[in-house]
Amino acid sequence: MREFIRRLNTGELSYGFVPRWRRWFIISAVIVVVSLGALVVRPLNLGIEFRGGADFQAPVQVTESTTDDLGDAVHATGLPELDSTTVTTIGDGTVRVQTRTLTVDEVAQVRSAIAEEVGVSSEEVAYSLIGASWGDQITERALIALGVFLVLVAGVIWIYFRDWRMSVAAIVALLHDLVVTVGVYALVGFTVTPASVIAVLTILGYSLYDTVVVFDRVRENVASLREGRRTYSEAANSALNAVLVRSLNTTIIGVLPVVALLIAGAFVLGQGPLQDLSLALFVGMVAGAYSSIFLATPVLALLKERDPAMVEHRERLAHRLRKEERKAERRTGGSGSSVAVLDRDEDADTGTDTEDGAGTTPTTEPRTGTVRATGAGASGRPQPRRVPRSERRRP
């Protein structure tokens, strides 16, 4: 494992993230569909800050059974529609009970039940009413904040990188993280509170940071792309491999304390804002690390490859490759032709005239009359024909 990480960090090992974009898109689509399905089947458990309701707080020495005992006491009043009642603890000395909106008589009954259970007077049980209109305002402002955040992100990335495609890819990754986080909230049934909204905006910023780091390296790799021998997708994949270890290390270091918060909030301190905050942070950070590697960069590469300049660049690379292949074929074919000619010449040799003691066998080609000699004495090189003395011309 250590050797694998070292090779990955030094660039000796490269994985094809961008070429396998179909695989990552299918996985992301399945995750998004499951998240949206969870929202339909099991809607979000909105806190009273969003839906309105009654809030009771009473002083008590918190024990392991405090929340269960108070929940049973509230249901024992026999009032209708109290199934959505939530009981949480605030520290070690306060318990909080949240119910639907109650009438004046219902408030008195619930207040008395809580006071009797914790052993205090009804006046010591604090009561506050959160109207539905106030919850609607909180929801509206949360959606406005999310929309403003996405618009600012798109604008800043466009200005920084001078490329609208990077803005689109970053927004796609952020929406993926948002849907996955909300879907997990729906699946586990955690209460959505203002702390959850703050956590979602926080993890969107974290995911954006991870994406910008990758995009910045992509920009460095494609700076001299037209003079090189790589396509945009190949340069983007190289950049992704270069920052992969850094991205994973950053995610692991960031997730570890969040896991500690989640464990403390869910199992030690009980339900509360800490649990809601830590769950959103954990899911969002993991989803953000995934989307910046497997989603944002492949989307960017696909959009960029449709650019006419990149299409021309790919065609130029393909033309250069074909030209080099033809040159290589000509070099290889030229050597083979020379050998073939020599073979054909040797096969066409006819007529022999042997001279004793010369150690050679002269051969005369029928058409050209070229004299060649073969044998150990001639070493395979052409030798002049020796004219007999009787045929020599006398001066």
mmCIF file with all atom_site columns, C-alpha atoms in Angstrom, residues 136-313:
data_model
loop_
_atom_site.group_PDB
_atom_site.id
_atom_site.type_symbol
_atom_site.label_atom_id
_atom_site.label_alt_id
_atom_site.label_comp_id
_atom_site.label_asym_id
_atom_site.label_entity_id
_atom_site.label_seq_id
_atom_site.pdbx_PDB_ins_code
_atom_site.Cartn_x
_atom_site.Cartn_y
_atom_site.Cartn_z
_atom_site.occupancy
_atom_site.B_iso_or_equiv
_atom_site.pdbx_formal_charge
_atom_site.auth_seq_id
_atom_site.auth_comp_id
_atom_site.auth_asym_id
_atom_site.auth_atom_id
_atom_site.pdbx_PDB_model_num
ATOM 1   C CA . ASP A 1 136 ? -41.458 29.881 6.269   1.00 0.00 ? 136 ASP A CA 1
ATOM 2   C CA . GLN A 1 137 ? -39.236 32.944 6.447   1.00 0.00 ? 137 GLN A CA 1
ATOM 3   C CA . ILE A 1 138 ? -36.313 30.829 7.648   1.00 0.00 ? 138 ILE A CA 1
ATOM 4   C CA . THR A 1 139 ? -36.843 28.358 4.794   1.00 0.00 ? 139 THR A CA 1
ATOM 5   C CA . GLU A 1 140 ? -37.091 31.139 2.226   1.00 0.00 ? 140 GLU A CA 1
ATOM 6   C CA . ARG A 1 141 ? -33.932 32.818 3.471   1.00 0.00 ? 141 ARG A CA 1
ATOM 7   C CA . ALA A 1 142 ? -32.058 29.520 3.491   1.00 0.00 ? 142 ALA A CA 1
ATOM 8   C CA . LEU A 1 143 ? -32.986 28.910 -0.151  1.00 0.00 ? 143 LEU A CA 1
ATOM 9   C CA . ILE A 1 144 ? -32.025 32.473 -1.064  1.00 0.00 ? 144 ILE A CA 1
ATOM 10  C CA . ALA A 1 145 ? -28.669 32.036 0.657   1.00 0.00 ? 145 ALA A CA 1
ATOM 11  C CA . LEU A 1 146 ? -28.082 28.824 -1.283  1.00 0.00 ? 146 LEU A CA 1
ATOM 12  C CA . GLY A 1 147 ? -28.985 30.462 -4.592  1.00 0.00 ? 147 GLY A CA 1
ATOM 13  C CA . VAL A 1 148 ? -26.747 33.469 -3.945  1.00 0.00 ? 148 VAL A CA 1
ATOM 14  C CA . PHE A 1 149 ? -23.915 31.130 -3.002  1.00 0.00 ? 149 PHE A CA 1
ATOM 15  C CA . LEU A 1 150 ? -24.195 29.172 -6.255  1.00 0.00 ? 150 LEU A CA 1
ATOM 16  C CA . VAL A 1 151 ? -24.367 32.337 -8.374  1.00 0.00 ? 151 VAL A CA 1
ATOM 17  C CA . LEU A 1 152 ? -21.323 33.826 -6.655  1.00 0.00 ? 152 LEU A CA 1
ATOM 18  C CA . VAL A 1 153 ? -19.417 30.568 -7.063  1.00 0.00 ? 153 VAL A CA 1
ATOM 19  C CA . ALA A 1 154 ? -20.161 30.448 -10.783 1.00 0.00 ? 154 ALA A CA 1
ATOM 20  C CA . GLY A 1 155 ? -19.128 34.077 -11.237 1.00 0.00 ? 155 GLY A CA 1
ATOM 21  C CA . VAL A 1 156 ? -15.919 33.856 -9.224  1.00 0.00 ? 156 VAL A CA 1
ATOM 22  C CA . ILE A 1 157 ? -14.738 30.679 -10.976 1.00 0.00 ? 157 ILE A CA 1
ATOM 23  C CA . TRP A 1 158 ? -15.551 32.178 -14.372 1.00 0.00 ? 158 TRP A CA 1
ATOM 24  C CA . ILE A 1 159 ? -13.544 35.307 -13.560 1.00 0.00 ? 159 ILE A CA 1
ATOM 25  C CA . TYR A 1 160 ? -10.626 33.404 -12.033 1.00 0.00 ? 160 TYR A CA 1
ATOM 26  C CA . PHE A 1 161 ? -10.220 30.733 -14.707 1.00 0.00 ? 161 PHE A CA 1
ATOM 27  C CA . ARG A 1 162 ? -11.611 32.706 -17.656 1.00 0.00 ? 162 ARG A CA 1
ATOM 28  C CA . ASP A 1 163 ? -13.637 29.672 -18.692 1.00 0.00 ? 163 ASP A CA 1
ATOM 29  C CA . TRP A 1 164 ? -17.385 29.219 -18.239 1.00 0.00 ? 164 TRP A CA 1
ATOM 30  C CA . ARG A 1 165 ? -17.019 25.453 -18.593 1.00 0.00 ? 165 ARG A CA 1
ATOM 31  C CA . MET A 1 166 ? -15.199 25.271 -15.278 1.00 0.00 ? 166 MET A CA 1
ATOM 32  C CA . SER A 1 167 ? -18.074 27.171 -13.656 1.00 0.00 ? 167 SER A CA 1
ATOM 33  C CA . VAL A 1 168 ? -20.589 24.684 -15.048 1.00 0.00 ? 168 VAL A CA 1
ATOM 34  C CA . ALA A 1 169 ? -18.526 21.687 -13.908 1.00 0.00 ? 169 ALA A CA 1
ATOM 35  C CA . ALA A 1 170 ? -18.127 23.144 -10.408 1.00 0.00 ? 170 ALA A CA 1
ATOM 36  C CA . ILE A 1 171 ? -21.865 23.855 -10.090 1.00 0.00 ? 171 ILE A CA 1
ATOM 37  C CA . VAL A 1 172 ? -22.696 20.301 -11.223 1.00 0.00 ? 172 VAL A CA 1
ATOM 38  C CA . ALA A 1 173 ? -20.414 18.928 -8.501  1.00 0.00 ? 173 ALA A CA 1
ATOM 39  C CA . LEU A 1 174 ? -21.944 21.227 -5.853  1.00 0.00 ? 174 LEU A CA 1
ATOM 40  C CA . LEU A 1 175 ? -25.507 20.258 -6.762  1.00 0.00 ? 175 LEU A CA 1
ATOM 41  C CA . HIS A 1 176 ? -24.490 16.597 -6.582  1.00 0.00 ? 176 HIS A CA 1
ATOM 42  C CA . ASP A 1 177 ? -23.116 17.120 -3.065  1.00 0.00 ? 177 ASP A CA 1
ATOM 43  C CA . LEU A 1 178 ? -26.230 19.025 -2.006  1.00 0.00 ? 178 LEU A CA 1
ATOM 44  C CA . VAL A 1 179 ? -28.654 16.348 -3.223  1.00 0.00 ? 179 VAL A CA 1
ATOM 45  C CA . VAL A 1 180 ? -26.638 13.539 -1.632  1.00 0.00 ? 180 VAL A CA 1
ATOM 46  C CA . THR A 1 181 ? -26.449 15.326 1.732   1.00 0.00 ? 181 THR A CA 1
ATOM 47  C CA . VAL A 1 182 ? -30.171 16.076 1.795   1.00 0.00 ? 182 VAL A CA 1
ATOM 48  C CA . GLY A 1 183 ? -30.948 12.507 0.739   1.00 0.00 ? 183 GLY A CA 1
ATOM 49  C CA . VAL A 1 184 ? -28.897 11.071 3.598   1.00 0.00 ? 184 VAL A CA 1
ATOM 50  C CA . TYR A 1 185 ? -30.762 13.346 6.030   1.00 0.00 ? 185 TYR A CA 1
ATOM 51  C CA . ALA A 1 186 ? -34.021 11.953 4.722   1.00 0.00 ? 186 ALA A CA 1
ATOM 52  C CA . LEU A 1 187 ? -32.814 8.346  5.031   1.00 0.00 ? 187 LEU A CA 1
ATOM 53  C CA . VAL A 1 188 ? -31.543 8.582  8.611   1.00 0.00 ? 188 VAL A CA 1
ATOM 54  C CA . GLY A 1 189 ? -34.384 10.821 9.792   1.00 0.00 ? 189 GLY A CA 1
ATOM 55  C CA . PHE A 1 190 ? -32.229 13.410 11.542  1.00 0.00 ? 190 PHE A CA 1
ATOM 56  C CA . THR A 1 191 ? -33.946 16.699 12.314  1.00 0.00 ? 191 THR A CA 1
ATOM 57  C CA . VAL A 1 192 ? -33.203 19.533 9.930   1.00 0.00 ? 192 VAL A CA 1
ATOM 58  C CA . THR A 1 193 ? -32.334 22.617 11.957  1.00 0.00 ? 193 THR A CA 1
ATOM 59  C CA . PRO A 1 194 ? -30.680 25.954 11.167  1.00 0.00 ? 194 PRO A CA 1
ATOM 60  C CA . ALA A 1 195 ? -27.428 24.285 12.212  1.00 0.00 ? 195 ALA A CA 1
ATOM 61  C CA . SER A 1 196 ? -27.961 21.778 9.401   1.00 0.00 ? 196 SER A CA 1
ATOM 62  C CA . VAL A 1 197 ? -28.331 24.584 6.864   1.00 0.00 ? 197 VAL A CA 1
ATOM 63  C CA . ILE A 1 198 ? -25.131 26.198 8.103   1.00 0.00 ? 198 ILE A CA 1
ATOM 64  C CA . ALA A 1 199 ? -23.347 22.855 7.827   1.00 0.00 ? 199 ALA A CA 1
ATOM 65  C CA . VAL A 1 200 ? -24.568 22.344 4.243   1.00 0.00 ? 200 VAL A CA 1
ATOM 66  C CA . LEU A 1 201 ? -23.260 25.752 3.179   1.00 0.00 ? 201 LEU A CA 1
ATOM 67  C CA . THR A 1 202 ? -19.986 24.933 4.920   1.00 0.00 ? 202 THR A CA 1
ATOM 68  C CA . ILE A 1 203 ? -19.453 21.640 3.116   1.00 0.00 ? 203 ILE A CA 1
ATOM 69  C CA . LEU A 1 204 ? -20.346 23.238 -0.210  1.00 0.00 ? 204 LEU A CA 1
ATOM 70  C CA . GLY A 1 205 ? -17.490 25.641 0.380   1.00 0.00 ? 205 GLY A CA 1
ATOM 71  C CA . TYR A 1 206 ? -15.186 22.750 1.235   1.00 0.00 ? 206 TYR A CA 1
ATOM 72  C CA . SER A 1 207 ? -16.184 20.848 -1.900  1.00 0.00 ? 207 SER A CA 1
ATOM 73  C CA . LEU A 1 208 ? -15.621 23.966 -3.966  1.00 0.00 ? 208 LEU A CA 1
ATOM 74  C CA . TYR A 1 209 ? -12.122 24.364 -2.539  1.00 0.00 ? 209 TYR A CA 1
ATOM 75  C CA . ASP A 1 210 ? -11.211 20.807 -3.507  1.00 0.00 ? 210 ASP A CA 1
ATOM 76  C CA . THR A 1 211 ? -12.571 21.332 -7.016  1.00 0.00 ? 211 THR A CA 1
ATOM 77  C CA . VAL A 1 212 ? -10.678 24.594 -7.495  1.00 0.00 ? 212 VAL A CA 1
ATOM 78  C CA . VAL A 1 213 ? -7.412  22.888 -6.512  1.00 0.00 ? 213 VAL A CA 1
ATOM 79  C CA . VAL A 1 214 ? -7.924  20.295 -9.247  1.00 0.00 ? 214 VAL A CA 1
ATOM 80  C CA . PHE A 1 215 ? -8.963  22.907 -11.818 1.00 0.00 ? 215 PHE A CA 1
ATOM 81  C CA . ASP A 1 216 ? -5.917  25.020 -11.061 1.00 0.00 ? 216 ASP A CA 1
ATOM 82  C CA . ARG A 1 217 ? -3.647  22.077 -11.814 1.00 0.00 ? 217 ARG A CA 1
ATOM 83  C CA . VAL A 1 218 ? -5.601  21.376 -14.994 1.00 0.00 ? 218 VAL A CA 1
ATOM 84  C CA . ARG A 1 219 ? -5.006  24.944 -16.118 1.00 0.00 ? 219 ARG A CA 1
ATOM 85  C CA . GLU A 1 220 ? -1.271  24.522 -15.569 1.00 0.00 ? 220 GLU A CA 1
ATOM 86  C CA . ASN A 1 221 ? -1.209  21.308 -17.592 1.00 0.00 ? 221 ASN A CA 1
ATOM 87  C CA . VAL A 1 222 ? -3.095  22.738 -20.563 1.00 0.00 ? 222 VAL A CA 1
ATOM 88  C CA . ALA A 1 223 ? -1.152  26.016 -20.716 1.00 0.00 ? 223 ALA A CA 1
ATOM 89  C CA . SER A 1 224 ? 1.118   24.649 -23.471 1.00 0.00 ? 224 SER A CA 1
ATOM 90  C CA . LEU A 1 225 ? -1.319  22.084 -24.804 1.00 0.00 ? 225 LEU A CA 1
ATOM 91  C CA . ARG A 1 226 ? -1.216  23.115 -28.457 1.00 0.00 ? 226 ARG A CA 1
ATOM 92  C CA . GLU A 1 227 ? 2.543   22.720 -28.628 1.00 0.00 ? 227 GLU A CA 1
ATOM 93  C CA . GLY A 1 228 ? 2.427   19.292 -26.993 1.00 0.00 ? 228 GLY A CA 1
ATOM 94  C CA . ARG A 1 229 ? 1.228   15.858 -28.030 1.00 0.00 ? 229 ARG A CA 1
ATOM 95  C CA . ARG A 1 230 ? -1.707  15.411 -25.606 1.00 0.00 ? 230 ARG A CA 1
ATOM 96  C CA . THR A 1 231 ? -5.414  16.086 -25.838 1.00 0.00 ? 231 THR A CA 1
ATOM 97  C CA . TYR A 1 232 ? -7.282  18.135 -23.241 1.00 0.00 ? 232 TYR A CA 1
ATOM 98  C CA . SER A 1 233 ? -8.699  14.992 -21.627 1.00 0.00 ? 233 SER A CA 1
ATOM 99  C CA . GLU A 1 234 ? -5.231  13.477 -21.303 1.00 0.00 ? 234 GLU A CA 1
ATOM 100 C CA . ALA A 1 235 ? -3.854  16.671 -19.733 1.00 0.00 ? 235 ALA A CA 1
ATOM 101 C CA . ALA A 1 236 ? -6.823  16.879 -17.339 1.00 0.00 ? 236 ALA A CA 1
ATOM 102 C CA . ASN A 1 237 ? -6.385  13.252 -16.315 1.00 0.00 ? 237 ASN A CA 1
ATOM 103 C CA . SER A 1 238 ? -2.684  13.865 -15.659 1.00 0.00 ? 238 SER A CA 1
ATOM 104 C CA . ALA A 1 239 ? -3.554  16.863 -13.470 1.00 0.00 ? 239 ALA A CA 1
ATOM 105 C CA . LEU A 1 240 ? -6.100  14.818 -11.555 1.00 0.00 ? 240 LEU A CA 1
ATOM 106 C CA . ASN A 1 241 ? -3.553  12.099 -10.816 1.00 0.00 ? 241 ASN A CA 1
ATOM 107 C CA . ALA A 1 242 ? -1.044  14.731 -9.699  1.00 0.00 ? 242 ALA A CA 1
ATOM 108 C CA . VAL A 1 243 ? -3.362  16.140 -6.992  1.00 0.00 ? 243 VAL A CA 1
ATOM 109 C CA . LEU A 1 244 ? -5.099  12.876 -6.079  1.00 0.00 ? 244 LEU A CA 1
ATOM 110 C CA . VAL A 1 245 ? -2.968  12.075 -3.045  1.00 0.00 ? 245 VAL A CA 1
ATOM 111 C CA . ARG A 1 246 ? -3.212  15.641 -1.787  1.00 0.00 ? 246 ARG A CA 1
ATOM 112 C CA . SER A 1 247 ? -6.986  15.614 -2.148  1.00 0.00 ? 247 SER A CA 1
ATOM 113 C CA . LEU A 1 248 ? -7.344  12.299 -0.335  1.00 0.00 ? 248 LEU A CA 1
ATOM 114 C CA . ASN A 1 249 ? -5.043  13.378 2.482   1.00 0.00 ? 249 ASN A CA 1
ATOM 115 C CA . THR A 1 250 ? -6.952  16.630 2.945   1.00 0.00 ? 250 THR A CA 1
ATOM 116 C CA . THR A 1 251 ? -10.259 14.774 3.036   1.00 0.00 ? 251 THR A CA 1
ATOM 117 C CA . ILE A 1 252 ? -9.072  12.186 5.552   1.00 0.00 ? 252 ILE A CA 1
ATOM 118 C CA . ILE A 1 253 ? -7.607  14.816 7.859   1.00 0.00 ? 253 ILE A CA 1
ATOM 119 C CA . GLY A 1 254 ? -10.807 16.858 7.652   1.00 0.00 ? 254 GLY A CA 1
ATOM 120 C CA . VAL A 1 255 ? -13.176 13.931 8.145   1.00 0.00 ? 255 VAL A CA 1
ATOM 121 C CA . LEU A 1 256 ? -11.516 12.494 11.265  1.00 0.00 ? 256 LEU A CA 1
ATOM 122 C CA . PRO A 1 257 ? -12.534 15.321 13.658  1.00 0.00 ? 257 PRO A CA 1
ATOM 123 C CA . VAL A 1 258 ? -15.985 15.425 12.063  1.00 0.00 ? 258 VAL A CA 1
ATOM 124 C CA . VAL A 1 259 ? -16.403 11.714 12.812  1.00 0.00 ? 259 VAL A CA 1
ATOM 125 C CA . ALA A 1 260 ? -15.491 12.446 16.424  1.00 0.00 ? 260 ALA A CA 1
ATOM 126 C CA . LEU A 1 261 ? -18.155 15.181 16.524  1.00 0.00 ? 261 LEU A CA 1
ATOM 127 C CA . LEU A 1 262 ? -20.718 12.834 14.995  1.00 0.00 ? 262 LEU A CA 1
ATOM 128 C CA . ILE A 1 263 ? -20.010 10.088 17.524  1.00 0.00 ? 263 ILE A CA 1
ATOM 129 C CA . ALA A 1 264 ? -20.110 12.537 20.406  1.00 0.00 ? 264 ALA A CA 1
ATOM 130 C CA . GLY A 1 265 ? -23.319 14.140 19.187  1.00 0.00 ? 265 GLY A CA 1
ATOM 131 C CA . ALA A 1 266 ? -25.163 10.922 18.362  1.00 0.00 ? 266 ALA A CA 1
ATOM 132 C CA . PHE A 1 267 ? -24.040 8.546  21.119  1.00 0.00 ? 267 PHE A CA 1
ATOM 133 C CA . VAL A 1 268 ? -22.637 10.637 23.958  1.00 0.00 ? 268 VAL A CA 1
ATOM 134 C CA . LEU A 1 269 ? -24.584 13.887 24.130  1.00 0.00 ? 269 LEU A CA 1
ATOM 135 C CA . GLY A 1 270 ? -27.768 12.657 22.503  1.00 0.00 ? 270 GLY A CA 1
ATOM 136 C CA . GLN A 1 271 ? -29.772 14.433 19.836  1.00 0.00 ? 271 GLN A CA 1
ATOM 137 C CA . GLY A 1 272 ? -29.015 18.087 19.365  1.00 0.00 ? 272 GLY A CA 1
ATOM 138 C CA . PRO A 1 273 ? -27.451 20.709 17.110  1.00 0.00 ? 273 PRO A CA 1
ATOM 139 C CA . LEU A 1 274 ? -24.048 19.017 17.326  1.00 0.00 ? 274 LEU A CA 1
ATOM 140 C CA . GLN A 1 275 ? -25.429 15.823 15.820  1.00 0.00 ? 275 GLN A CA 1
ATOM 141 C CA . ASP A 1 276 ? -27.189 17.675 12.998  1.00 0.00 ? 276 ASP A CA 1
ATOM 142 C CA . LEU A 1 277 ? -24.120 19.759 12.229  1.00 0.00 ? 277 LEU A CA 1
ATOM 143 C CA . SER A 1 278 ? -21.670 16.853 12.247  1.00 0.00 ? 278 SER A CA 1
ATOM 144 C CA . LEU A 1 279 ? -23.824 14.627 10.014  1.00 0.00 ? 279 LEU A CA 1
ATOM 145 C CA . ALA A 1 280 ? -24.074 17.280 7.319   1.00 0.00 ? 280 ALA A CA 1
ATOM 146 C CA . LEU A 1 281 ? -20.343 17.948 7.536   1.00 0.00 ? 281 LEU A CA 1
ATOM 147 C CA . PHE A 1 282 ? -19.427 14.262 7.304   1.00 0.00 ? 282 PHE A CA 1
ATOM 148 C CA . VAL A 1 283 ? -21.675 13.408 4.362   1.00 0.00 ? 283 VAL A CA 1
ATOM 149 C CA . GLY A 1 284 ? -20.843 16.618 2.543   1.00 0.00 ? 284 GLY A CA 1
ATOM 150 C CA . MET A 1 285 ? -17.075 16.249 2.878   1.00 0.00 ? 285 MET A CA 1
ATOM 151 C CA . VAL A 1 286 ? -17.111 12.673 1.599   1.00 0.00 ? 286 VAL A CA 1
ATOM 152 C CA . ALA A 1 287 ? -19.445 13.568 -1.263  1.00 0.00 ? 287 ALA A CA 1
ATOM 153 C CA . GLY A 1 288 ? -17.337 16.630 -2.070  1.00 0.00 ? 288 GLY A CA 1
ATOM 154 C CA . ALA A 1 289 ? -14.134 14.607 -2.277  1.00 0.00 ? 289 ALA A CA 1
ATOM 155 C CA . TYR A 1 290 ? -15.866 12.152 -4.605  1.00 0.00 ? 290 TYR A CA 1
ATOM 156 C CA . SER A 1 291 ? -17.400 14.791 -6.870  1.00 0.00 ? 291 SER A CA 1
ATOM 157 C CA . SER A 1 292 ? -14.208 16.822 -7.268  1.00 0.00 ? 292 SER A CA 1
ATOM 158 C CA . ILE A 1 293 ? -12.325 13.734 -8.487  1.00 0.00 ? 293 ILE A CA 1
ATOM 159 C CA . PHE A 1 294 ? -14.900 11.620 -10.303 1.00 0.00 ? 294 PHE A CA 1
ATOM 160 C CA . LEU A 1 295 ? -17.423 14.197 -11.488 1.00 0.00 ? 295 LEU A CA 1
ATOM 161 C CA . ALA A 1 296 ? -16.145 17.764 -11.846 1.00 0.00 ? 296 ALA A CA 1
ATOM 162 C CA . THR A 1 297 ? -13.034 17.045 -13.923 1.00 0.00 ? 297 THR A CA 1
ATOM 163 C CA . PRO A 1 298 ? -14.687 14.554 -16.328 1.00 0.00 ? 298 PRO A CA 1
ATOM 164 C CA . VAL A 1 299 ? -17.542 17.023 -16.894 1.00 0.00 ? 299 VAL A CA 1
ATOM 165 C CA . LEU A 1 300 ? -15.001 19.754 -17.600 1.00 0.00 ? 300 LEU A CA 1
ATOM 166 C CA . ALA A 1 301 ? -13.099 17.536 -20.042 1.00 0.00 ? 301 ALA A CA 1
ATOM 167 C CA . LEU A 1 302 ? -16.267 16.580 -21.929 1.00 0.00 ? 302 LEU A CA 1
ATOM 168 C CA . LEU A 1 303 ? -17.349 20.205 -22.263 1.00 0.00 ? 303 LEU A CA 1
ATOM 169 C CA . LYS A 1 304 ? -13.890 21.345 -23.292 1.00 0.00 ? 304 LYS A CA 1
ATOM 170 C CA . GLU A 1 305 ? -13.448 18.643 -25.929 1.00 0.00 ? 305 GLU A CA 1
ATOM 171 C CA . ARG A 1 306 ? -16.489 20.080 -27.730 1.00 0.00 ? 306 ARG A CA 1
ATOM 172 C CA . ASP A 1 307 ? -14.719 23.406 -28.134 1.00 0.00 ? 307 ASP A CA 1
ATOM 173 C CA . PRO A 1 308 ? -13.837 24.004 -31.833 1.00 0.00 ? 308 PRO A CA 1
ATOM 174 C CA . ALA A 1 309 ? -10.255 24.828 -30.858 1.00 0.00 ? 309 ALA A CA 1
ATOM 175 C CA . MET A 1 310 ? -9.913  21.486 -29.067 1.00 0.00 ? 310 MET A CA 1
ATOM 176 C CA . VAL A 1 311 ? -11.522 19.656 -31.984 1.00 0.00 ? 311 VAL A CA 1
ATOM 177 C CA . GLU A 1 312 ? -8.966  21.244 -34.310 1.00 0.00 ? 312 GLU A CA 1
ATOM 178 C CA . HIS A 1 313 ? -6.190  20.327 -31.880 1.00 0.00 ? 313 HIS A CA 1
#
